[in-house]
Coordinates of C-alpha atoms and ligand atoms in Angstrom, one line a residue:
M27 CA -47.0 -12.6 -7.9
C28 CA -45.9 -9.9 -10.3
G29 CA -46.6 -6.3 -9.6
I30 CA -47.2 -3.4 -11.9
V31 CA -46.7 0.4 -11.4
G32 CA -47.0 3.2 -14.0
Y33 CA -46.7 7.0 -13.7
I34 CA -47.5 9.9 -16.0
G35 CA -47.5 13.5 -14.7
H36 CA -45.2 16.4 -13.9
K37 CA -42.8 14.6 -11.5
K38 CA -39.8 12.6 -12.3
A39 CA -41.2 9.1 -12.9
V40 CA -38.4 7.0 -11.4
P41 CA -38.9 7.8 -7.7
V42 CA -42.6 7.3 -8.0
L43 CA -42.2 4.0 -9.7
I44 CA -39.6 2.7 -7.2
N45 CA -41.8 3.7 -4.3
G46 CA -44.7 1.9 -5.9
L47 CA -42.6 -1.2 -6.4
L48 CA -41.4 -1.1 -2.8
S49 CA -45.0 -1.0 -1.6
L50 CA -45.8 -4.1 -3.8
E51 CA -42.8 -6.0 -2.4
Y52 CA -45.2 -8.0 -0.2
R53 CA -46.6 -9.7 -3.2
G54 CA -43.4 -11.8 -3.7
Y55 CA -41.1 -11.4 -6.7
D56 CA -37.6 -12.3 -7.9
S57 CA -36.6 -9.4 -10.3
A58 CA -37.6 -5.8 -10.9
G59 CA -37.3 -3.2 -13.7
V60 CA -38.4 0.2 -15.0
A61 CA -38.8 1.8 -18.5
V62 CA -38.9 5.5 -18.8
L63 CA -39.5 7.9 -21.7
S64 CA -37.1 10.9 -21.4
P65 CA -37.0 14.0 -23.6
D66 CA -33.9 13.9 -25.9
N67 CA -33.3 16.8 -28.4
N68 CA -37.0 17.4 -29.3
E69 CA -37.5 13.7 -29.4
Y70 CA -38.0 11.0 -26.8
K71 CA -35.8 8.1 -25.9
L72 CA -36.9 4.9 -24.2
D73 CA -34.6 3.6 -21.5
I74 CA -34.9 0.4 -19.6
V75 CA -33.1 -0.6 -16.3
K76 CA -33.9 -4.1 -14.9
D77 CA -32.2 -6.9 -13.0
K78 CA -32.7 -10.0 -11.0
G79 CA -33.2 -9.5 -7.2
R80 CA -34.9 -7.1 -4.9
V81 CA -36.1 -3.6 -5.8
K82 CA -33.2 -2.3 -3.6
V83 CA -30.8 -3.7 -6.3
L84 CA -32.7 -1.7 -8.9
Q85 CA -32.8 1.3 -6.7
D86 CA -29.0 1.2 -6.2
N87 CA -28.4 0.9 -10.0
K88 CA -26.5 4.1 -11.1
E89 CA -28.1 3.9 -14.6
L90 CA -31.4 5.1 -13.0
E91 CA -29.9 8.5 -12.5
N92 CA -30.0 9.0 -16.3
L93 CA -33.7 8.5 -16.5
H94 CA -35.2 12.0 -16.2
G95 CA -38.6 11.6 -17.9
N96 CA -42.1 12.0 -16.5
V97 CA -43.6 8.9 -18.1
G98 CA -42.7 5.4 -17.0
I99 CA -43.7 1.8 -16.3
A100 CA -42.3 -0.6 -13.7
H101 CA -42.6 -4.2 -12.7
T102 CA -41.7 -6.8 -10.2
R103 CA -41.6 -10.3 -11.7
W104 CA -42.5 -13.6 -10.1
A105 CA -41.0 -16.2 -12.4
T106 CA -43.4 -18.4 -14.3
H107 CA -41.9 -18.9 -17.7
G108 CA -38.1 -18.8 -17.5
I109 CA -35.8 -18.5 -14.5
P110 CA -35.3 -15.3 -12.6
S111 CA -32.7 -13.4 -14.6
K112 CA -32.0 -10.0 -16.1
E113 CA -33.1 -11.2 -19.6
N114 CA -36.4 -12.5 -18.3
A115 CA -37.1 -9.4 -16.1
H116 CA -39.7 -6.9 -17.4
P117 CA -40.1 -4.4 -19.1
H118 CA -39.7 -6.3 -22.4
L119 CA -39.0 -4.6 -25.8
D120 CA -40.0 -5.4 -29.3
N121 CA -37.2 -6.0 -31.8
S122 CA -37.3 -2.4 -33.1
K123 CA -37.0 -1.2 -29.5
S124 CA -40.1 1.0 -30.0
F125 CA -42.5 -0.6 -27.5
A126 CA -41.8 -1.4 -23.9
V127 CA -44.3 -3.6 -22.1
V128 CA -44.8 -4.9 -18.6
H129 CA -47.2 -7.8 -18.0
N130 CA -48.9 -9.6 -15.2
G131 CA -50.6 -12.9 -15.9
I132 CA -49.8 -15.8 -18.3
I133 CA -50.1 -16.0 -22.0
E134 CA -51.1 -19.6 -22.5
N135 CA -50.6 -19.7 -26.3
Y136 CA -47.2 -18.1 -26.2
I137 CA -45.4 -21.0 -27.9
E138 CA -47.6 -20.7 -30.9
L139 CA -47.2 -16.9 -30.9
R140 CA -43.4 -17.1 -30.6
Q141 CA -43.5 -19.5 -33.6
K142 CA -45.6 -17.0 -35.6
L143 CA -43.2 -14.1 -34.7
I144 CA -40.1 -16.2 -35.6
E145 CA -41.7 -17.1 -39.0
N146 CA -42.1 -13.3 -39.5
G147 CA -38.5 -12.6 -38.9
Y148 CA -38.6 -11.7 -35.2
T149 CA -36.1 -12.8 -32.6
L150 CA -37.1 -13.6 -29.0
Y151 CA -34.4 -12.9 -26.5
S152 CA -36.0 -14.1 -23.3
D153 CA -37.7 -17.3 -22.2
T154 CA -40.8 -15.4 -21.1
D155 CA -44.4 -15.6 -22.5
T156 CA -44.5 -11.7 -22.2
E157 CA -42.0 -10.9 -24.9
V158 CA -44.5 -11.9 -27.6
I159 CA -46.6 -8.9 -26.6
P160 CA -44.4 -6.0 -27.6
N161 CA -43.4 -7.8 -30.8
L162 CA -47.0 -8.5 -31.7
I163 CA -47.8 -4.9 -31.1
H164 CA -45.0 -3.9 -33.4
M165 CA -46.2 -6.4 -36.0
N166 CA -49.7 -5.0 -35.8
Y167 CA -48.7 -1.4 -35.7
N168 CA -49.5 0.8 -38.7
G169 CA -49.5 4.2 -37.0
D170 CA -52.5 3.6 -34.7
I171 CA -51.5 2.2 -31.3
L172 CA -55.0 1.5 -30.2
Q173 CA -55.7 -0.7 -33.3
A174 CA -52.3 -2.4 -32.7
V175 CA -53.1 -3.2 -29.1
S176 CA -56.6 -4.3 -29.8
K177 CA -55.5 -6.6 -32.5
T178 CA -52.7 -8.0 -30.3
L179 CA -55.0 -8.7 -27.3
K180 CA -57.4 -10.6 -29.6
E181 CA -54.5 -13.0 -30.4
L182 CA -53.7 -13.7 -26.7
K183 CA -55.1 -16.6 -24.8
G184 CA -54.7 -16.4 -21.0
S185 CA -54.5 -13.6 -18.6
Y186 CA -52.9 -10.2 -18.7
A187 CA -52.6 -6.8 -17.2
I188 CA -50.3 -4.7 -19.3
E189 CA -48.8 -1.3 -19.7
V190 CA -47.2 -0.1 -23.0
I191 CA -45.1 3.0 -23.6
S192 CA -43.3 4.1 -26.7
P193 CA -41.4 7.2 -28.1
L194 CA -44.1 7.0 -30.9
F195 CA -46.7 8.3 -28.4
P196 CA -44.7 9.9 -25.6
T197 CA -47.5 11.5 -23.7
K198 CA -49.5 8.3 -23.2
I199 CA -49.4 5.0 -21.3
I200 CA -51.6 2.3 -22.9
V201 CA -53.1 -0.2 -20.4
A202 CA -55.3 -3.2 -20.7
K203 CA -56.4 -6.1 -18.6
K204 CA -58.0 -9.5 -18.6
D205 CA -58.2 -11.8 -15.5
S206 CA -55.4 -9.9 -13.8
P207 CA -56.1 -6.6 -11.8
L208 CA -55.2 -3.1 -12.9
V209 CA -56.3 0.2 -11.5
V210 CA -55.6 3.8 -12.6
G211 CA -55.2 6.3 -9.7
I212 CA -56.4 9.8 -10.4
K213 CA -54.7 13.0 -9.0
D214 CA -55.2 16.3 -10.9
D215 CA -52.6 16.2 -13.6
E216 CA -51.0 13.0 -12.6
K217 CA -52.0 9.3 -13.1
I218 CA -50.6 6.4 -11.1
I219 CA -51.3 3.0 -12.5
A220 CA -51.0 -0.1 -10.3
S221 CA -51.8 -3.8 -10.1
D222 CA -52.6 -3.3 -6.4
I223 CA -54.2 -0.3 -4.7
P224 CA -51.5 0.1 -2.0
A225 CA -48.9 1.0 -4.6
A226 CA -50.9 4.2 -5.4
L227 CA -52.4 5.0 -2.0
S228 CA -49.7 7.6 -1.1
H229 CA -50.8 9.6 -4.1
T230 CA -54.6 9.2 -4.2
N231 CA -57.6 7.3 -3.1
K232 CA -59.6 7.9 -6.3
F233 CA -59.4 5.1 -8.9
Y234 CA -60.7 3.8 -12.2
F235 CA -60.9 0.0 -12.2
L236 CA -60.4 -1.6 -15.5
D237 CA -62.9 -4.3 -16.5
E238 CA -62.3 -7.4 -18.5
E239 CA -60.7 -6.9 -21.9
E240 CA -60.7 -3.1 -21.5
I241 CA -58.0 -0.8 -22.9
G242 CA -57.1 2.5 -21.3
V243 CA -55.3 5.5 -22.9
I244 CA -53.8 7.3 -19.9
E245 CA -52.4 10.8 -20.2
K246 CA -51.4 13.1 -17.4
D247 CA -54.7 15.0 -17.4
S248 CA -57.1 12.5 -18.9
A249 CA -58.0 8.8 -19.0
K250 CA -60.1 7.2 -21.7
F251 CA -61.3 3.6 -21.8
F252 CA -62.3 1.3 -24.7
D253 CA -63.6 -2.2 -25.0
I254 CA -61.5 -4.6 -27.0
N255 CA -63.3 -3.5 -30.2
L256 CA -62.4 0.1 -29.4
N257 CA -65.9 1.3 -28.5
E258 CA -65.4 4.0 -25.9
V259 CA -66.5 2.9 -22.4
K260 CA -67.6 5.5 -19.7
K261 CA -66.3 4.6 -16.3
D262 CA -67.0 6.0 -12.8
I263 CA -64.2 7.0 -10.4
K264 CA -64.4 5.0 -7.2
E265 CA -63.2 6.4 -3.9
I266 CA -61.4 4.0 -1.5
D267 CA -61.6 4.6 2.2
W268 CA -58.1 3.1 2.8
N269 CA -55.2 5.5 3.6
A270 CA -51.5 5.3 2.9
E271 CA -50.8 4.9 6.7
S272 CA -52.9 1.7 6.8
S273 CA -50.4 0.2 4.3
E274 CA -47.3 1.1 6.4
K275 CA -45.8 -0.7 9.4
N276 CA -46.5 2.1 12.0
G277 CA -43.7 1.0 14.3
F278 CA -44.4 -2.7 14.1
E279 CA -41.5 -4.9 13.1
D280 CA -43.5 -6.7 10.5
F281 CA -46.9 -6.2 8.7
M282 CA -48.0 -9.6 10.0
L283 CA -47.7 -8.5 13.6
K284 CA -49.3 -5.2 12.9
E285 CA -52.2 -6.9 11.2
I286 CA -52.6 -9.4 14.1
Y287 CA -52.9 -6.4 16.4
E288 CA -55.4 -4.7 14.0
Q289 CA -57.9 -7.6 14.3
P290 CA -60.1 -6.1 17.0
N291 CA -60.7 -2.9 15.0
A292 CA -60.9 -4.8 11.7
I293 CA -63.8 -6.9 13.2
R294 CA -65.4 -3.8 14.5
E295 CA -65.4 -2.4 10.9
T296 CA -66.7 -5.6 9.5
I297 CA -69.7 -5.5 11.9
G298 CA -70.2 -1.8 11.3
S299 CA -73.9 -1.0 11.1
R300 CA -74.8 -4.5 9.9
L301 CA -75.7 -5.9 13.3
S302 CA -77.4 -4.6 16.4
L303 CA -79.4 -6.3 19.1
D304 CA -82.8 -4.7 18.5
K305 CA -82.9 -4.8 14.8
K306 CA -82.8 -7.3 12.0
V307 CA -79.4 -7.9 10.3
N308 CA -78.8 -5.2 7.7
L309 CA -77.0 -6.4 4.5
E310 CA -77.3 -5.1 1.0
L311 CA -78.9 -8.2 -0.5
D312 CA -82.3 -6.9 -1.4
G313 CA -83.8 -8.9 -4.2
V314 CA -82.4 -12.3 -3.3
D315 CA -85.1 -14.8 -2.7
F316 CA -83.5 -17.0 -0.1
K317 CA -86.5 -19.3 0.0
K318 CA -85.6 -20.9 -3.3
F319 CA -82.2 -22.3 -2.1
N320 CA -81.9 -26.0 -1.2
K321 CA -78.1 -26.0 -1.1
I322 CA -75.2 -23.7 -0.3
F323 CA -71.7 -24.0 -1.6
I324 CA -68.9 -22.0 0.0
V325 CA -65.9 -21.8 -2.4
A326 CA -62.5 -20.3 -1.8
C327 CA -58.7 -21.0 -1.5
G328 CA -56.3 -21.3 1.4
T329 CA -57.1 -19.3 4.4
A330 CA -60.3 -18.0 2.8
M331 CA -61.4 -21.6 2.4
H332 CA -60.7 -22.2 6.0
A333 CA -63.0 -19.3 6.9
G334 CA -65.6 -21.2 4.9
I335 CA -65.0 -24.5 6.7
V336 CA -65.4 -22.7 10.0
S337 CA -68.6 -21.0 8.9
K338 CA -70.4 -24.0 7.5
Y339 CA -71.5 -24.8 11.1
S340 CA -73.3 -21.5 11.3
F341 CA -75.2 -21.8 7.9
E342 CA -76.4 -25.3 8.8
K343 CA -77.4 -24.3 12.3
F344 CA -79.2 -21.0 11.6
C345 CA -80.3 -21.5 8.0
R346 CA -81.0 -25.2 8.0
I347 CA -79.7 -25.5 4.5
P348 CA -77.1 -28.2 3.6
T349 CA -73.8 -26.5 3.1
E350 CA -70.7 -27.8 1.4
V351 CA -67.3 -26.1 1.4
D352 CA -65.0 -26.6 -1.6
M353 CA -61.5 -25.6 -2.7
A354 CA -62.0 -23.4 -5.7
S355 CA -59.2 -25.3 -7.6
E356 CA -61.2 -28.6 -7.2
F357 CA -64.7 -27.1 -7.5
R358 CA -64.0 -25.7 -10.9
Y359 CA -63.1 -29.0 -12.4
R360 CA -65.4 -31.4 -10.6
N361 CA -68.7 -30.7 -12.4
P362 CA -70.6 -29.7 -9.2
L363 CA -74.3 -30.1 -9.0
I364 CA -75.4 -26.4 -9.3
D365 CA -78.7 -24.9 -10.5
E366 CA -80.9 -21.9 -9.8
H367 CA -81.7 -23.4 -6.4
T368 CA -78.1 -23.2 -5.3
L369 CA -76.6 -20.3 -3.4
C370 CA -72.8 -20.1 -4.1
I371 CA -70.7 -18.0 -1.7
F372 CA -67.2 -17.1 -2.7
I373 CA -64.6 -15.8 -0.2
S374 CA -61.4 -13.9 -1.2
Q375 CA -59.3 -11.3 0.5
S376 CA -57.7 -10.0 -2.8
G377 CA -60.8 -10.6 -5.0
E378 CA -58.2 -11.6 -7.7
T379 CA -57.5 -15.3 -7.0
A380 CA -57.6 -17.1 -10.4
D381 CA -59.1 -20.3 -9.2
T382 CA -61.8 -18.5 -7.2
I383 CA -62.7 -16.4 -10.2
A384 CA -63.0 -19.4 -12.4
A385 CA -65.2 -21.2 -9.9
L386 CA -67.4 -18.1 -9.6
R387 CA -67.8 -17.9 -13.4
L388 CA -68.8 -21.6 -13.4
A389 CA -71.4 -21.0 -10.7
K390 CA -72.8 -18.0 -12.6
D391 CA -73.0 -19.9 -15.9
S392 CA -74.8 -22.7 -14.1
G393 CA -77.6 -20.4 -13.0
S394 CA -76.9 -20.1 -9.3
T395 CA -77.0 -16.9 -7.3
T396 CA -73.5 -15.8 -6.3
I397 CA -72.5 -13.7 -3.2
S398 CA -68.9 -12.8 -2.6
I399 CA -67.1 -11.9 0.6
V400 CA -64.2 -9.7 -0.5
N401 CA -61.8 -7.3 1.1
V402 CA -60.3 -5.4 -1.9
I403 CA -62.8 -2.9 -3.1
G404 CA -63.5 -3.0 -6.9
S405 CA -61.5 -6.2 -7.4
S406 CA -62.4 -8.7 -10.2
I407 CA -64.6 -10.9 -8.0
T408 CA -66.7 -8.0 -6.9
R409 CA -67.4 -7.2 -10.6
I410 CA -68.3 -10.7 -11.6
S411 CA -70.4 -11.7 -8.6
D412 CA -74.2 -11.0 -8.4
Y413 CA -73.7 -9.5 -4.9
T414 CA -70.6 -8.5 -2.9
L415 CA -70.2 -8.0 0.8
Y416 CA -67.0 -6.3 1.8
T417 CA -65.1 -7.3 4.9
H418 CA -63.7 -3.8 5.4
A419 CA -60.5 -5.2 7.0
G420 CA -58.3 -2.5 5.4
P421 CA -55.3 -3.4 3.4
E422 CA -53.7 -6.7 4.3
I423 CA -50.0 -6.6 3.2
A424 CA -48.4 -9.7 4.9
V425 CA -48.6 -12.7 2.6
A426 CA -49.9 -14.8 5.6
S427 CA -53.5 -13.8 6.0
T428 CA -54.6 -12.9 9.6
K429 CA -57.1 -10.1 9.9
A430 CA -58.8 -11.0 6.6
Y431 CA -59.6 -14.4 8.1
V432 CA -61.2 -13.2 11.3
C433 CA -63.2 -10.6 9.3
Q434 CA -64.3 -13.2 6.8
V435 CA -65.6 -15.6 9.5
T436 CA -67.3 -12.7 11.3
L437 CA -69.1 -11.6 8.1
L438 CA -70.0 -15.1 7.1
N439 CA -71.7 -15.6 10.5
I440 CA -73.6 -12.3 10.0
L441 CA -74.7 -13.5 6.6
A442 CA -75.9 -16.8 8.1
L443 CA -78.0 -14.8 10.6
Y444 CA -79.3 -12.6 7.8
I445 CA -80.4 -15.6 5.7
S446 CA -82.0 -17.2 8.8
E447 CA -84.0 -14.0 9.4
Q448 CA -85.0 -13.7 5.8
L449 CA -86.3 -17.3 5.9
G450 CA -88.2 -16.5 9.1
I451 CA -86.5 -19.4 11.0
E452 CA -87.2 -19.3 14.7
N453 CA -84.1 -19.8 16.8
K454 CA -84.0 -18.9 20.5
E455 CA -80.2 -18.6 20.3
I456 CA -80.2 -15.8 17.6
N457 CA -80.1 -13.0 20.1
S458 CA -77.4 -14.4 22.3
F459 CA -75.4 -15.2 19.1
K460 CA -75.8 -11.6 18.0
E461 CA -74.5 -10.5 21.4
S462 CA -71.5 -12.8 21.0
I463 CA -70.6 -11.3 17.6
L464 CA -70.8 -7.8 19.1
E465 CA -68.4 -8.9 21.9
L466 CA -65.8 -10.2 19.4
P467 CA -63.6 -7.1 19.1
E468 CA -63.1 -6.9 22.9
K469 CA -62.5 -10.6 23.3
V470 CA -60.0 -10.7 20.4
K471 CA -58.2 -7.7 22.1
D472 CA -58.1 -9.7 25.4
T473 CA -56.7 -12.7 23.6
L474 CA -53.8 -10.6 22.3
T475 CA -52.5 -10.6 25.9
T476 CA -51.5 -14.3 25.5
I477 CA -48.6 -13.0 23.4
D478 CA -45.9 -13.5 26.1
A479 CA -47.0 -17.0 27.0
I480 CA -47.1 -18.0 23.4
K481 CA -43.7 -16.5 22.6
E482 CA -42.3 -18.6 25.5
I483 CA -43.6 -21.8 23.8
A484 CA -42.4 -20.7 20.4
D485 CA -38.9 -20.1 21.8
K486 CA -38.8 -23.7 23.0
V487 CA -40.1 -25.5 20.0
Y488 CA -38.9 -23.5 17.0
T489 CA -36.2 -26.0 16.0
Q490 CA -38.7 -28.9 15.7
K491 CA -39.3 -30.4 12.2
D492 CA -42.9 -31.6 12.6
L493 CA -45.8 -30.2 14.6
Y494 CA -49.4 -31.4 14.9
F495 CA -52.7 -29.6 15.6
I496 CA -55.8 -31.4 16.8
G497 CA -59.4 -30.3 17.6
R498 CA -63.0 -31.3 17.0
G499 CA -65.8 -29.4 15.2
T500 CA -64.9 -25.8 14.8
D501 CA -61.7 -26.4 16.8
Y502 CA -60.6 -28.8 14.1
A503 CA -61.5 -26.2 11.4
V504 CA -59.3 -23.6 13.2
S505 CA -56.5 -26.2 13.6
M506 CA -56.3 -26.3 9.8
E507 CA -55.7 -22.6 9.7
G508 CA -53.2 -22.7 12.5
S509 CA -51.3 -25.4 10.7
L510 CA -51.3 -23.4 7.4
K511 CA -50.0 -20.3 9.2
L512 CA -47.1 -22.3 10.6
K513 CA -46.2 -24.0 7.3
E514 CA -46.4 -20.8 5.3
I515 CA -44.1 -18.6 7.4
S516 CA -41.9 -21.0 9.4
Y517 CA -41.4 -23.8 6.8
I518 CA -42.0 -26.4 9.5
H519 CA -44.0 -29.4 8.4
S520 CA -47.3 -29.5 10.2
E521 CA -50.7 -31.2 9.9
A522 CA -54.1 -30.7 11.4
Y523 CA -56.2 -33.6 12.4
A524 CA -59.7 -34.1 13.7
A525 CA -58.8 -35.2 17.2
G526 CA -60.9 -38.3 16.9
E527 CA -59.0 -39.4 13.8
L528 CA -55.6 -39.4 15.6
K529 CA -55.8 -43.1 16.6
H530 CA -56.9 -44.2 13.1
G531 CA -53.4 -43.7 11.8
P532 CA -51.6 -40.4 12.5
I533 CA -50.8 -41.4 16.1
A534 CA -48.1 -43.6 14.6
L535 CA -46.2 -40.4 14.0
I536 CA -46.1 -39.4 17.6
E537 CA -42.8 -40.0 19.3
N538 CA -40.8 -38.4 22.2
G539 CA -40.7 -34.6 22.1
I540 CA -43.1 -34.0 19.1
T541 CA -45.3 -31.1 19.8
V542 CA -49.1 -31.5 19.6
I543 CA -51.3 -28.4 20.0
A544 CA -54.9 -29.1 20.9
V545 CA -57.7 -26.6 20.6
A546 CA -60.6 -27.3 22.8
T547 CA -63.3 -24.6 23.1
N548 CA -66.6 -26.5 22.7
P549 CA -67.9 -27.5 26.2
N550 CA -69.7 -30.6 24.7
I551 CA -66.6 -32.2 23.1
S552 CA -63.6 -30.6 24.9
E553 CA -63.2 -33.6 27.3
K554 CA -63.0 -35.9 24.2
T555 CA -60.3 -33.7 22.6
L556 CA -58.4 -33.8 25.9
S557 CA -58.5 -37.6 26.0
N558 CA -57.0 -37.6 22.5
L559 CA -54.3 -35.2 23.7
E560 CA -53.5 -37.5 26.6
E561 CA -53.1 -40.4 24.2
A562 CA -50.4 -38.3 22.4
I563 CA -48.8 -37.3 25.8
T564 CA -48.6 -41.0 26.8
R565 CA -46.6 -41.6 23.6
G566 CA -44.1 -38.8 24.6
A567 CA -45.7 -35.7 23.0
N568 CA -44.9 -32.2 24.2
S569 CA -48.4 -30.8 24.6
V570 CA -50.0 -27.4 24.3
L571 CA -53.7 -26.8 25.0
I572 CA -55.6 -23.7 23.8
T573 CA -58.9 -23.6 25.6
N574 CA -61.7 -21.5 27.1
Q575 CA -62.8 -24.3 29.4
D576 CA -61.8 -24.7 33.1
I577 CA -59.3 -27.4 32.5
K578 CA -56.6 -28.3 35.0
N579 CA -54.3 -31.1 33.9
D580 CA -50.7 -31.4 35.2
K581 CA -49.7 -33.7 32.3
I582 CA -50.1 -30.9 29.7
N583 CA -47.0 -28.8 29.3
Y584 CA -48.7 -25.5 28.4
I585 CA -52.3 -24.4 28.8
I586 CA -53.3 -21.1 27.1
N587 CA -56.6 -19.7 28.4
I588 CA -58.6 -17.6 26.0
P589 CA -62.0 -15.9 26.5
K590 CA -65.2 -17.9 26.4
I591 CA -67.6 -17.4 23.5
D592 CA -70.2 -19.4 21.5
S593 CA -68.3 -22.4 20.0
I594 CA -69.3 -21.4 16.4
L595 CA -67.5 -18.1 16.9
S596 CA -64.6 -19.5 18.9
P597 CA -62.2 -19.8 15.9
I598 CA -62.1 -16.0 15.6
I599 CA -60.6 -16.0 19.1
S600 CA -58.6 -19.3 19.1
I601 CA -56.8 -18.5 15.8
V602 CA -55.1 -15.5 17.5
P603 CA -52.7 -17.5 19.7
L604 CA -52.0 -19.8 16.7
Q605 CA -51.1 -16.8 14.5
I606 CA -48.8 -15.4 17.2
F607 CA -47.3 -18.9 17.6
A608 CA -46.5 -19.1 13.9
Y609 CA -45.1 -15.6 13.9
F610 CA -42.6 -16.2 16.8
I611 CA -41.5 -19.5 15.4
A612 CA -40.6 -17.7 12.1
K613 CA -39.0 -14.8 14.0
N614 CA -36.9 -17.3 16.0
K615 CA -35.8 -18.9 12.7
K616 CA -34.9 -15.4 11.4
L617 CA -37.2 -15.7 8.4
D618 CA -38.9 -13.0 6.4
V619 CA -42.3 -13.2 8.1
D620 CA -44.1 -10.9 5.6
K621 CA -42.7 -12.4 2.4
P622 CA -42.3 -16.1 2.9
R623 CA -40.5 -18.0 0.2
N624 CA -42.4 -19.2 -2.9
L625 CA -45.6 -17.5 -1.9
A626 CA -47.5 -14.6 -3.3
K627 CA -50.1 -12.4 -1.7
S628 CA -52.6 -12.8 -4.5
V629 CA -52.4 -15.9 -6.7
T630 CA -53.6 -14.6 -10.0
V631 CA -52.5 -17.7 -12.0
E632 CA -53.9 -21.2 -11.9
Ligands
M6R708 O1 -56.9 -13.4 -1.8 P1 -57.6 -14.7 -1.5 O2 -58.3 -14.7 -0.1 O3 -58.5 -15.3 -2.5 O4 -56.4 -15.7 -1.3 C1 -56.6 -17.1 -1.1 C2 -55.3 -17.8 -0.6 O5 -54.3 -17.7 -1.6 C3 -54.8 -17.1 0.7 O6 -55.7 -17.2 1.7 C4 -53.5 -17.9 1.1 O7 -53.8 -19.2 1.5 C5 -52.8 -17.0 2.2 N1 -51.4 -16.9 1.9 C6 -53.0 -17.6 3.5 O8 -52.3 -17.0 4.5

């Protein structure tokens, strides 16, 4: 999705803006641009350089050398309205060329606003929804930029994070946001604005987080904030414990591989001081009366939703509360039965996913209690939710989520134990389950040693067009995530099936040489999954088994042994070979593992 960077300070703006854009490349984009205010004979001039393509294309543009100023805004665009082109790239100008604007989000009523502008004599030069913003600011401007921005924002329907600069106020960047993230990094007499924290991390770890419909007036040595009616808002600076190094590759070929290897430590951070053997689980959820809940909804998208599916087993086992898992995009429109007796848990790495935010708002409006499991500190979901539990996975840059998933599942299991203890439910297995959670970092580390064996399989099957994953119970849940990883980064069609369902239809797809990957880690049902795998082998399938059981079977082409653990937690282990498998398939196909086509790291539009 689109990325925003802004700089105001004593340095030349362009290099800071370009570096910021480079660190946002992982979000996925198709064009890039900058606007800079440079001194010009006691006045200021506004220059824009933008083009279709990578940030590198922009960086190599000679015109950038003429941009000397210390105030600038920059953008990477992920096309929504209008094809990727120079005209549609941001920044956009108003007709008088006084106001330059970059924008993330979607202006839903842009057609109506374009019409209004045209009726008032304006010309729109791009196909974007964004171009209405600088022109509306111009139309509403009568010498007071804050009034003009406030009036403009009130006319917009949809989502926005914007930056505005102009020679009319050359020492300021005006920012505003609604349903799209924006942070202001603070460093002495410099301010770095960004849609994502990693873009500013090499400068500072101190940030202001804009809230909904807030406007900021950012100068090099001050930052003031206002609500949409221009009442001043006092904000606290938040310190983030991520460092710039954690958002660099550190010798790894790709962020995805680095993040796969970071999983043992990331889980250690998630567990932190929340869990120990001799004490009750420690979570900051004081004040929640868990006794009142008769239903739990877990709601999220993509990989985060898979983390929810895997964890349902734990909530039902330890809390004895019926638990349903929903895709946020479905939940928000299906009129779910929620009231004050419902606990709604939302999961999101970015904390900015539009569908998850909408589902969270719906749950709050319906009177339920909301707890969110989030990675990005200060993100929108953390500010809307009644309670937030952070995964502490560190920045996840690769579009394909890996370490966030294992940390989400770990934290959800800890939450299930916490609720169970709060409810006073006796369960003899609680202590051994706690022990198993504490063993996770070492066991995930041991699982990483399967890398060579997995690479060997990936080297053999990477040219295939279809691939199937099967499993039962939590092994089925992890199969869905393994299949998503493969689709996302290798563009190979793949499906995950509950192993028992295979013969109710999908087995018709099995023919000579098709690869079927079975996950079997639950001692009670592994034999059954194995029988289903054999049914596929009989029909010519090339077979792979990921297991922690002592299975010897000559008919299976590859058996990958992983460490034993409680079957509720096994997805945290068994996902590792599946992530590595997807990674090497994509590498064999010479694809961009970190930035797969058509995808964005955080999906801030519906
Ligand atoms: O930031 P979120 O966790 O809310 O994102 C949800 C999904 O968009 C995300 O998990 C997506 O499925 C990933 N690309 C998966 O690798």
